[in-house]
Coordinates of C-alpha atoms in Angstrom, one line a residue:
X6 CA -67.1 33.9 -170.6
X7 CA -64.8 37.0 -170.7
X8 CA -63.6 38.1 -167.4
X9 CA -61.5 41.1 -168.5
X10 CA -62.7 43.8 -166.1
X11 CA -61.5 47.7 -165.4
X12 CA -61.1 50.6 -167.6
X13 CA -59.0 49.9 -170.4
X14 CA -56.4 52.8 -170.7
X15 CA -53.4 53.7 -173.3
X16 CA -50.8 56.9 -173.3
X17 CA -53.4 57.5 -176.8
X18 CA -56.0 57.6 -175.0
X19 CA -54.8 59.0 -172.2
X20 CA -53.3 62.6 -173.9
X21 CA -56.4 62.8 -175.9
X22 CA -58.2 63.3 -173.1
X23 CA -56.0 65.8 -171.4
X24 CA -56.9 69.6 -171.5
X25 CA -54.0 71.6 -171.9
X26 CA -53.5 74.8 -169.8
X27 CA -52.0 77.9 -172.3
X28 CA -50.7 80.9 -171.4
X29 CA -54.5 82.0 -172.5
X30 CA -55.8 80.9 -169.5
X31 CA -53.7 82.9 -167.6
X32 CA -54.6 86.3 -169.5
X33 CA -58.4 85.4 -169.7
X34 CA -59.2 84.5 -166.0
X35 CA -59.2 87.6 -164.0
X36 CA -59.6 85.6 -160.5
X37 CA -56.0 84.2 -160.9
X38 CA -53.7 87.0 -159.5
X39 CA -50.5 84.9 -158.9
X40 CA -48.6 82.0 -159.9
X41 CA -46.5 79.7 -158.1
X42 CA -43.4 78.4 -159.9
X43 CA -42.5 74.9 -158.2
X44 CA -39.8 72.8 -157.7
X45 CA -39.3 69.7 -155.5
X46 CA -35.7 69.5 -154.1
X47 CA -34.0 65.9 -152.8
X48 CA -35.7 66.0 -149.9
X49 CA -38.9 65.9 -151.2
X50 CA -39.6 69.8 -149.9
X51 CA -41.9 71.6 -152.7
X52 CA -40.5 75.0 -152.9
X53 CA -42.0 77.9 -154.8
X54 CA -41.3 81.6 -155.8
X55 CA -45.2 83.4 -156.1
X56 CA -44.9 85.6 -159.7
X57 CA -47.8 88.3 -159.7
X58 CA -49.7 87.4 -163.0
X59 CA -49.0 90.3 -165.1
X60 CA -45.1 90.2 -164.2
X61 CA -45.1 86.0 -165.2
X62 CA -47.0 87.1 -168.5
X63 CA -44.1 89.3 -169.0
X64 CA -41.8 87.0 -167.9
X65 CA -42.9 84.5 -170.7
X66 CA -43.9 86.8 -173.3
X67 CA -40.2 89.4 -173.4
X68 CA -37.8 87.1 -172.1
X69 CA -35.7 85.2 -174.5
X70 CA -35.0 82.6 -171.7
X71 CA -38.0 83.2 -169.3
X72 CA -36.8 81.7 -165.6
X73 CA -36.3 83.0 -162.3
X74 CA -32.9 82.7 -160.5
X75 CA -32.2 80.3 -157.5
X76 CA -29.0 79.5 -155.7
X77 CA -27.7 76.1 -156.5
X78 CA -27.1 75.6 -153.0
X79 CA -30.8 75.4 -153.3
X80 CA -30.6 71.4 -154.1
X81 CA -28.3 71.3 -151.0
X82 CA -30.1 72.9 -148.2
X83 CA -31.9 70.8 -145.6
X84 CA -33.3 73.4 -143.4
X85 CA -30.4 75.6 -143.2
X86 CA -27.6 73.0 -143.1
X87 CA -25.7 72.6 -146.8
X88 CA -25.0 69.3 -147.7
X89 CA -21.4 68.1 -148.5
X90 CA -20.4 69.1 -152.3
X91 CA -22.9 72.0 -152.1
X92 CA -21.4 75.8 -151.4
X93 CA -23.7 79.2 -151.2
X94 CA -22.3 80.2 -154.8
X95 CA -23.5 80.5 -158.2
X96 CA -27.2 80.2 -159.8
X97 CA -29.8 78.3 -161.7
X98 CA -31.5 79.6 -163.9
X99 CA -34.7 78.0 -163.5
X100 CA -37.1 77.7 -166.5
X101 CA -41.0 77.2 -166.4
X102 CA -42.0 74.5 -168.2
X103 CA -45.6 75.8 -169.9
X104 CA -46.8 72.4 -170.6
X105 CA -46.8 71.2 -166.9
X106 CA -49.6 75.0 -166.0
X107 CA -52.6 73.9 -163.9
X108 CA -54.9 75.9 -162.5
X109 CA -55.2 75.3 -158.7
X110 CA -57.9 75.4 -156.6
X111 CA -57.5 75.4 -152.7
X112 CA -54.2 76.7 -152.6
X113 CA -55.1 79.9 -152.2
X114 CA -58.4 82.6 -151.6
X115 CA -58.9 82.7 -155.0
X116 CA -57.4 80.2 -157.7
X117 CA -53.7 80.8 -158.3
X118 CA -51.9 78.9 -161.7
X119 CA -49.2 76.8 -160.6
X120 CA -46.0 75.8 -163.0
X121 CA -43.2 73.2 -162.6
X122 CA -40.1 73.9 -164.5
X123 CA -36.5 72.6 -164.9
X124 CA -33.2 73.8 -163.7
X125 CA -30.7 75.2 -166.1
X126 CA -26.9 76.6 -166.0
X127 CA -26.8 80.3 -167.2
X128 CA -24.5 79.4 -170.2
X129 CA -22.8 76.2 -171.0
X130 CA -19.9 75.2 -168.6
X131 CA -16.5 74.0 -169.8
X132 CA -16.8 72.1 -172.7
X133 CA -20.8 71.3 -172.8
X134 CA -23.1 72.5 -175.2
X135 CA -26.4 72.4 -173.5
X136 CA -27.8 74.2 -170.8
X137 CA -28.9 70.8 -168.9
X138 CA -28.3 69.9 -165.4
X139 CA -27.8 67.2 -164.2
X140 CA -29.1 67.0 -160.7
X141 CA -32.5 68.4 -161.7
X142 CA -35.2 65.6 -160.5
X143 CA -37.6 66.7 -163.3
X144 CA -34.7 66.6 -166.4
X145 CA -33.6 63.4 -165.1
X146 CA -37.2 61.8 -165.6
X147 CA -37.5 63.7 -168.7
X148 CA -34.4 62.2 -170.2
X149 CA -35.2 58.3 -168.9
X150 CA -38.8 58.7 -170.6
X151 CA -36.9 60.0 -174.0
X152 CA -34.1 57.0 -173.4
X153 CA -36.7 54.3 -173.1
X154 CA -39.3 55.2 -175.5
X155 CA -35.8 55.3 -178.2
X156 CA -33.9 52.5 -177.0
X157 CA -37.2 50.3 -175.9
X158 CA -40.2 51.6 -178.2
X159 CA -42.0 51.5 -174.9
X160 CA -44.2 53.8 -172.7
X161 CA -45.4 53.9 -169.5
X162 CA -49.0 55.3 -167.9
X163 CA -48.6 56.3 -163.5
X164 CA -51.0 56.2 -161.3
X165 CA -50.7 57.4 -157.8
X166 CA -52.4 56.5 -154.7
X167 CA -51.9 59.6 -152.2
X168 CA -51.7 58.4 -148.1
X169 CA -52.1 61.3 -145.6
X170 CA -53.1 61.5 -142.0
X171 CA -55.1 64.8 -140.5
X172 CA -53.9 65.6 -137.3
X173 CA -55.2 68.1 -134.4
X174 CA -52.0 68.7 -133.1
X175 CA -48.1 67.9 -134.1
X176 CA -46.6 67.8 -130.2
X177 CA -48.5 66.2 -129.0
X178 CA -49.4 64.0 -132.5
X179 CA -52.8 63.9 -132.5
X180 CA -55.1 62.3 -135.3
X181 CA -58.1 64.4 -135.8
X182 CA -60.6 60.9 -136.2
X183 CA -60.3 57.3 -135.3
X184 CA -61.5 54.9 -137.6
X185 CA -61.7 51.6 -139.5
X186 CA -60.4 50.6 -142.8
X187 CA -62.8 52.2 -145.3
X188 CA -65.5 52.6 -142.9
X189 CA -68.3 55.2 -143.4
X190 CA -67.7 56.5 -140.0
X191 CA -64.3 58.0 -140.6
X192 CA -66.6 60.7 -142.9
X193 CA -69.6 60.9 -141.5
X194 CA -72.3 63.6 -142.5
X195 CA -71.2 67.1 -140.5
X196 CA -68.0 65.7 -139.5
X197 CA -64.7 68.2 -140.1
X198 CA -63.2 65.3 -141.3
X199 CA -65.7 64.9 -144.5
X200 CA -65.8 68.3 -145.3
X201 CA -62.4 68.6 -145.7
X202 CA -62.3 65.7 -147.8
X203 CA -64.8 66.6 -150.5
X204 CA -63.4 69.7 -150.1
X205 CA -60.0 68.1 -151.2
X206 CA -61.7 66.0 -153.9
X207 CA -63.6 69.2 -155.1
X208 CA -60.5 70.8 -155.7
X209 CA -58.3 68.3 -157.5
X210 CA -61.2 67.6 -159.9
X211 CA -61.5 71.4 -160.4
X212 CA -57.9 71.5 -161.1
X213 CA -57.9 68.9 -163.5
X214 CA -56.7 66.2 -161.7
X215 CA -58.7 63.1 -162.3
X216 CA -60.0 60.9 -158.8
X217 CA -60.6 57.6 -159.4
X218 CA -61.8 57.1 -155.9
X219 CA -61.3 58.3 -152.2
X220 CA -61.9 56.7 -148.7
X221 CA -60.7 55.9 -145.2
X222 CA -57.6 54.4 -144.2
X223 CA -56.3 52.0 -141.3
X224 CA -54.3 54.4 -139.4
X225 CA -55.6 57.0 -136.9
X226 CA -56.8 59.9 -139.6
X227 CA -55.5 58.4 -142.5
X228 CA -57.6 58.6 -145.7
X229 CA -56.1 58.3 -149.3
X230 CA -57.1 59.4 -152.8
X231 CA -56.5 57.7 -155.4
X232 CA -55.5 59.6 -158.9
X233 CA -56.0 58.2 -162.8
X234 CA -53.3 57.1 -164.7
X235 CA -51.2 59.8 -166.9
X236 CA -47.5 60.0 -169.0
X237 CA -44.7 59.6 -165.8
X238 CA -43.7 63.1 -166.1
X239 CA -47.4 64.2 -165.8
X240 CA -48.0 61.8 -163.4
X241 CA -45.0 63.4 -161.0
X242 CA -46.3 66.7 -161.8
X243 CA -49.9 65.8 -160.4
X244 CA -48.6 64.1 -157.5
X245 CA -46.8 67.4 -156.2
X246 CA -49.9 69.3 -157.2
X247 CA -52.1 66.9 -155.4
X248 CA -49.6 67.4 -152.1
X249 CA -49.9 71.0 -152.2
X250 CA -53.6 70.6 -152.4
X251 CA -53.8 68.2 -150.0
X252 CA -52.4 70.2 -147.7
X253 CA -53.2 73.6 -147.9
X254 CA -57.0 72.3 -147.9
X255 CA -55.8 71.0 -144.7
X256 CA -54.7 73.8 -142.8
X257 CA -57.6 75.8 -144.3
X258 CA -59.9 73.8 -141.5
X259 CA -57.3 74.2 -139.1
X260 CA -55.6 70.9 -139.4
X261 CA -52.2 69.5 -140.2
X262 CA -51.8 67.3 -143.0
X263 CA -48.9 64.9 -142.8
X264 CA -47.4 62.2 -145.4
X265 CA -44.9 60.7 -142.7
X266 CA -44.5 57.3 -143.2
X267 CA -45.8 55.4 -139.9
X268 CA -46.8 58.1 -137.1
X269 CA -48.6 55.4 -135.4
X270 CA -46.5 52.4 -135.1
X271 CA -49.6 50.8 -133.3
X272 CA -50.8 50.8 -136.9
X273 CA -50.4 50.5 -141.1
X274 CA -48.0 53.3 -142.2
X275 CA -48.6 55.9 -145.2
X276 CA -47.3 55.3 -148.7
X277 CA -47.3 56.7 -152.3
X278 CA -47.8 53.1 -154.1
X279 CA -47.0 53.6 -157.7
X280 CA -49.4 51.8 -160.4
X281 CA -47.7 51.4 -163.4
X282 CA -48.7 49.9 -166.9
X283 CA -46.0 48.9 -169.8
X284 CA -46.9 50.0 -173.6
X285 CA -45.5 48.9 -176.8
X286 CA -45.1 51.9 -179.0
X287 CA -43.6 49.3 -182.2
X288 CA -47.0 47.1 -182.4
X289 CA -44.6 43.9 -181.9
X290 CA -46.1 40.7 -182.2
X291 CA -43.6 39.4 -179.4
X292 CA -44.9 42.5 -177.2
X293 CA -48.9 41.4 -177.5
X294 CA -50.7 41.8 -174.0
X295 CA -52.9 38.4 -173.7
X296 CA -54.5 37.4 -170.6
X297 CA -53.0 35.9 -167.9
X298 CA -49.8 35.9 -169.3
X299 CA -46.7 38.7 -169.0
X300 CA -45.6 39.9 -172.5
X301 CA -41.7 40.4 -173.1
X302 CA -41.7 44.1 -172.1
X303 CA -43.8 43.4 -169.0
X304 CA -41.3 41.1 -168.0
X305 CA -38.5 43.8 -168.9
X306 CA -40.1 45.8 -166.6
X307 CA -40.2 43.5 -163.5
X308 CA -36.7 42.4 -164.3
X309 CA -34.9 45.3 -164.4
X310 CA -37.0 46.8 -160.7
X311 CA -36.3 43.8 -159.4
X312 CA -32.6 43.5 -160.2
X313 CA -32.1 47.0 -159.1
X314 CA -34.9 47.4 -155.9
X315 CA -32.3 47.2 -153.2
X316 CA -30.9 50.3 -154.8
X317 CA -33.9 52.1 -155.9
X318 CA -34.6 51.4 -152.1
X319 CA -32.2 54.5 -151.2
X320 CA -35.0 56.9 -153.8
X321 CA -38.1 55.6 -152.9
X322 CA -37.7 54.5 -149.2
X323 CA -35.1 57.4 -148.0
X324 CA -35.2 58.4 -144.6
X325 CA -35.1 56.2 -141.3
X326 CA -38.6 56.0 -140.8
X327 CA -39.4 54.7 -144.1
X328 CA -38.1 51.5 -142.5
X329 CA -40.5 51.8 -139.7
X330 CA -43.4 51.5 -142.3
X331 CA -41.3 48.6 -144.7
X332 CA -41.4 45.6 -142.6
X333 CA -42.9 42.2 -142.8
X334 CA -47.0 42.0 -142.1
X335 CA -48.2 45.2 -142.3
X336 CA -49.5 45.4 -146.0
X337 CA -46.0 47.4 -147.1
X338 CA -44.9 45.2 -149.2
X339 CA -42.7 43.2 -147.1
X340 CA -38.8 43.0 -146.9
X341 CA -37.4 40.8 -149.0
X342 CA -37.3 41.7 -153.5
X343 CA -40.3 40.0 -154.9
X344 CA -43.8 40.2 -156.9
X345 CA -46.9 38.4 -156.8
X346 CA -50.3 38.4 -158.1
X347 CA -52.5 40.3 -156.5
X348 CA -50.1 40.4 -153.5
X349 CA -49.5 43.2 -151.1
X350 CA -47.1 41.1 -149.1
X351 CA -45.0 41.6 -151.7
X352 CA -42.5 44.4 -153.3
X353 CA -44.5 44.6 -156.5
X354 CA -47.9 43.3 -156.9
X355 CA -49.2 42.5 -160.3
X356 CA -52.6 43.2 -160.4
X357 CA -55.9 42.5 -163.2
X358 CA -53.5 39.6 -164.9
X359 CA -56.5 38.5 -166.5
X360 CA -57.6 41.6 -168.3
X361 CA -54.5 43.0 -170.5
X362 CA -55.5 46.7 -171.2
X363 CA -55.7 47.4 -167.3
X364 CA -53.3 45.0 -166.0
X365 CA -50.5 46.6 -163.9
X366 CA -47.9 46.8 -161.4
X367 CA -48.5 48.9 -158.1
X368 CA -44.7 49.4 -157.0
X369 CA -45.1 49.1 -153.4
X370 CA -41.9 50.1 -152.4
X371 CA -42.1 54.2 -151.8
X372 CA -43.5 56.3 -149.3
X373 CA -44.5 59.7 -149.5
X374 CA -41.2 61.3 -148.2
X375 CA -39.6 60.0 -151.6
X376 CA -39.5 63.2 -154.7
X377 CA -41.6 61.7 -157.2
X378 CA -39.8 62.5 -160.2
X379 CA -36.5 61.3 -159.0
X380 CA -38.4 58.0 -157.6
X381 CA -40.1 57.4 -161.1
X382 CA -36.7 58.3 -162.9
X383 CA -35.0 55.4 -161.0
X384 CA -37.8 52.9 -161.5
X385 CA -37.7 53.4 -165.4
X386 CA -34.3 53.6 -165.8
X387 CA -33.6 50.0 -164.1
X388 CA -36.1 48.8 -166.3
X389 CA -34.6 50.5 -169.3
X390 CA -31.7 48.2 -168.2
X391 CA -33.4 44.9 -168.8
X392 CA -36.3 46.1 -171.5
X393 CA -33.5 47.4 -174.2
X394 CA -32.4 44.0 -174.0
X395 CA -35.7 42.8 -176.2
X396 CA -34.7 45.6 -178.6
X397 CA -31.6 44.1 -179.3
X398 CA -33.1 40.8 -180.0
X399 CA -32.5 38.9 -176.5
X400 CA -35.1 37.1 -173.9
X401 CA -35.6 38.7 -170.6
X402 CA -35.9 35.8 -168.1
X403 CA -37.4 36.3 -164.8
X404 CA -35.0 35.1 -162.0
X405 CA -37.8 35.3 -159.5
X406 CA -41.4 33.7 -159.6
X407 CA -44.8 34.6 -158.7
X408 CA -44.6 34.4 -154.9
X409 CA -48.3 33.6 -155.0
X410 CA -50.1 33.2 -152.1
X411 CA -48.1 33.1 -149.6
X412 CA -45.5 36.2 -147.8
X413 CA -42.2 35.7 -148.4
X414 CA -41.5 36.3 -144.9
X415 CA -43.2 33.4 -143.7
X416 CA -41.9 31.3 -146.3
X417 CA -39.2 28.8 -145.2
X418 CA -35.5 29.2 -146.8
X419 CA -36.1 26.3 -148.9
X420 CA -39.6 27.9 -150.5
X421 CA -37.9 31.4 -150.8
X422 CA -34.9 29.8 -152.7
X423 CA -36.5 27.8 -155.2
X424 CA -38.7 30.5 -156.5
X425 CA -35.7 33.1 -156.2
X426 CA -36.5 35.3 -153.5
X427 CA -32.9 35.6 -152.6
X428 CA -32.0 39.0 -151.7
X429 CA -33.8 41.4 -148.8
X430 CA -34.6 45.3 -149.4
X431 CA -32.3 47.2 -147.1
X432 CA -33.4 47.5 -143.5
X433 CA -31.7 51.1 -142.9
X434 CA -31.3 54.3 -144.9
X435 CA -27.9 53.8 -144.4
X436 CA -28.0 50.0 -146.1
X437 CA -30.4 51.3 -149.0
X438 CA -27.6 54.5 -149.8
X439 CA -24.8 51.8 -149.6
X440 CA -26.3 49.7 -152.0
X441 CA -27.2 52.8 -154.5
X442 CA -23.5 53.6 -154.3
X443 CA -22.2 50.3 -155.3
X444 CA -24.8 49.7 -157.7
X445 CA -22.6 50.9 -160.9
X446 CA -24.8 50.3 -163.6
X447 CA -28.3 52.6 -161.8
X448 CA -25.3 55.0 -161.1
X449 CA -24.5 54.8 -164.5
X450 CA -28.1 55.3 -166.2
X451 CA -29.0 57.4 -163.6
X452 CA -25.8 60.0 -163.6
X453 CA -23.1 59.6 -161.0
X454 CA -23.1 63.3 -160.6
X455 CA -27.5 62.8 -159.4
X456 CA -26.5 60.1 -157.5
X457 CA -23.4 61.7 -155.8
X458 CA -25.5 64.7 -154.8
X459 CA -28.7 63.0 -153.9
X460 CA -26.7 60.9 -151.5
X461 CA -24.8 63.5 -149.9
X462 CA -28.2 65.4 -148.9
X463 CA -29.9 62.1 -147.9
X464 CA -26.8 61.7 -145.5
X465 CA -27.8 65.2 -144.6
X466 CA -31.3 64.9 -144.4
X467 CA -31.1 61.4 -141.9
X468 CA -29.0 64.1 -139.1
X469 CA -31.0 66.6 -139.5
X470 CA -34.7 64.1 -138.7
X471 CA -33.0 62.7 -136.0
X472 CA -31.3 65.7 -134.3
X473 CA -34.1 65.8 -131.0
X474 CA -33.3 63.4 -128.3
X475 CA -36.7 62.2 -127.7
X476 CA -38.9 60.1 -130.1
X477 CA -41.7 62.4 -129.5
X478 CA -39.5 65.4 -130.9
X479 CA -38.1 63.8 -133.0
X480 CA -41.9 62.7 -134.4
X481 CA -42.8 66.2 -134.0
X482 CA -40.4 67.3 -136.5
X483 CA -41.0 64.5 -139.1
X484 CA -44.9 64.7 -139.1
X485 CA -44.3 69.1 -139.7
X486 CA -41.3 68.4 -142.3
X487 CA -43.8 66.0 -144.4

């Protein structure tokens, strides 16, 4: 009997059925009157500058480098404070990227086209030739997908899961429905909370963003929305769009979408879990997907996270409440490096073992507060580490088993250590940047000059959360910064 099951999904398949937006669109749709040029800074703030349409056409069209100028302190700011290494001097030149154009709906009155782009220096500095910078979250993922599809032959599909909670009010923090875990009642018929979810699904689908599925959450006006499988880059891309959707939606009924990781600590906690599926691009017999079995890039995969979590930790998990959602029984994955089989105790659950073209890993490890690009570029390029080592001709063994059944937390040392769950995530923002700092060889594929910044305005960011006095200001201001 064959009891492969789910939709069976490739990066072939995947592009071919992706619509391109062109420049085309832009001219031949006379609702769309603006566009919004994104970018996501280390702090995981979507910024914009809004281009009237017929100045962005011109833009694109006359320029011989079309881009808009932003400080660099830009990358630095946290509110209004500038992060260590940053100064109010010099500028960008930031570059639309035409193949990342969606038109949004629910953003604005009328749809407006929304663009990501990448950061670029004016003219080469000292003795470079390119244009490239370095602490730019999008070129960073852009270069780890080009680095592993040449020094692996492997590709990657994303998948998101997006966790938000509706609230009335942010002081006090007030969810705008209690209900159960996937219950009917948290949207029933006439309530504000339904309408404003299929008005939310109505306008990802109309912007081109594929649903797989929506429903209630366990926290107080949580709900999540679950989004198909794409490239990483387009998958990072969709994820901001989805954000910006999500929220503007929002506060068109008058309510305040958040993505902060536990509001409630009286209940489950918001994430962004990550499904991600490994692809052979050289058709290698030693690559195969079978059932129930990992091939050798799979493993590749799960061997370089693994090695490198506690570090990626600092990326994914990077503000002091993150650690408020990341503990031990509460479905987040747990604290301590490990994978399992359909197991959400654990960091990385492997999930569909049995059916090879939908098997995955959902990459439990990041919350919503984490930039998505930067998050995905860390993920890939510890695996990178590990994968190029079947290129060369080597095994990839897995130091750690299947956890199984059972939470590692509640395992007893002697369990833990003989199936090489040795090592904890970090408890503490502070832990998780110490260990991305000492981790040499992530510094190293990642770019110690990313690394260096990122950790200087993550040292930034933590101050500036936890400046109130009180928990309840200090909530106030997390809930209305994500």
């Amino acid at each position: 009997m064959d009891f492969t099951h789910g939709i069976d999904y490739t990066p072939a398949t995947v592009k071919a059925s992706s619509v391109a937006i062109t420049l085309a669109h832009l001219k031949n749709n006379p609702p769309i009157k603006y566009v919004r040029l994104y970018w996501v800074d280390f702090t995981n703030m979507r910024r914009c500058r809004v281009i009237p349409r017929e100045s962005f056409i011109q833009l694109i069209e006359k320029s011989n480098r079309p881009g808009v100028n932003i400080a660099k302190v830009a990358l630095g700011l946290v509110d209004l404070f500038i992060a260590e290494g940053f100064h109010p001097i010099g500028e960008f030149l930031y570059v639309p990227d035409l193949s990342s154009l969606r038109i949004l709906y629910g953003v604005g009155k009328t749809p407006i086209l929304g663009v990501l782009g990448r950061f670029e220096e004016k003219q080469p500095k000292g003795d470079k030739k390119d244009v490239e910078v370095e602490l730019c979250p999008r070129t960073a993922l852009s270069r780890m997908i080009r680095q592993v599809q040449s020094t692996c032959s492997a590709e990657f599909l994303v998948g998101f899961e997006s966790e938000f909670i509706l609230l009335t009010s942010t002081k006090p923090v007030v969810p705008l429905h209690v209900h159960s875990w996937s219950a009917s009642a948290g949207m029933l018929n006439g309530s504000k909370e339904a309408e404003i979810l299929e008005d939310i699904a109505d306008s990802l689908q109309a912007s081109g963003i594929k649903i797989e599925l929506f429903h209630p959450e366990a926290a107080p006006g949580q709900y999540e929305i679950v989004t198909g499988p794409l490239s990483p880059l387009e998958a990072a891309d969709a994820l901001v769009y989805t954000r910006e959707i999500i929220v503007n939606v929002a506060a068109k009924h008058g309510v305040h979408a958040t993505f902060a990781p536990r509001p409630f600590m009286y209940s489950p906690g918001t994430s962004t879990h990550a499904h991600i599926s490994v692809h052979d691009t050289a058709n290698r017999t030693h690559c195969k997907k079978i059932p129930n079995e990992l091939s050798l890039l799979e493993k590749g995969f799960l061997a370089g996270v693994l090695d490198h979590l506690p570090a990626i930790a600092a990326i994914t998990l990077p503000i002091p409440a993150s650690y408020k959602r990341a503990v031990d029984g509460t479905w987040s994955g747990g604290t301590y490096v490990s994978w399992g089989t359909e197991n959400r105790e654990a960091s990385i659950r492997l999930t569909n073992v049995a059916s090879p073209n939908s098997r995955r890993y959902e990459c439990r490890f990041i919350d919503s507060t984490a930039n998505p690009h930067l998050a995905l570029a860390a993920m890939l390029g510890a695996a990178m580490t590990r994968m190029k080592m079947i290129s060369e001709g080597s095994d990839v063994q897995l130091e750690i088993q299947d956890a199984g059944t059972k939470q590692a937390a509640i395992m007893t040392e002697e369990e833990r250590k003989a199936k090489g769950i040795t090592r904890r995530l970090p408890l503490s923002s502070e832990e998780a940047r110490s260990n991305l700092r000492n981790d040499r060889e992530l510094c190293e594929v990642l770019g110690t000059e990313l690394v260096d910044a990122f950790l200087s305005v993550n040292k930034t960011l933590e101050d500036a959360l936890m400046q109130d006095k009180t928990e309840d200001d200090q909530l106030k201001r997390l809930v209305e910064y994500y």
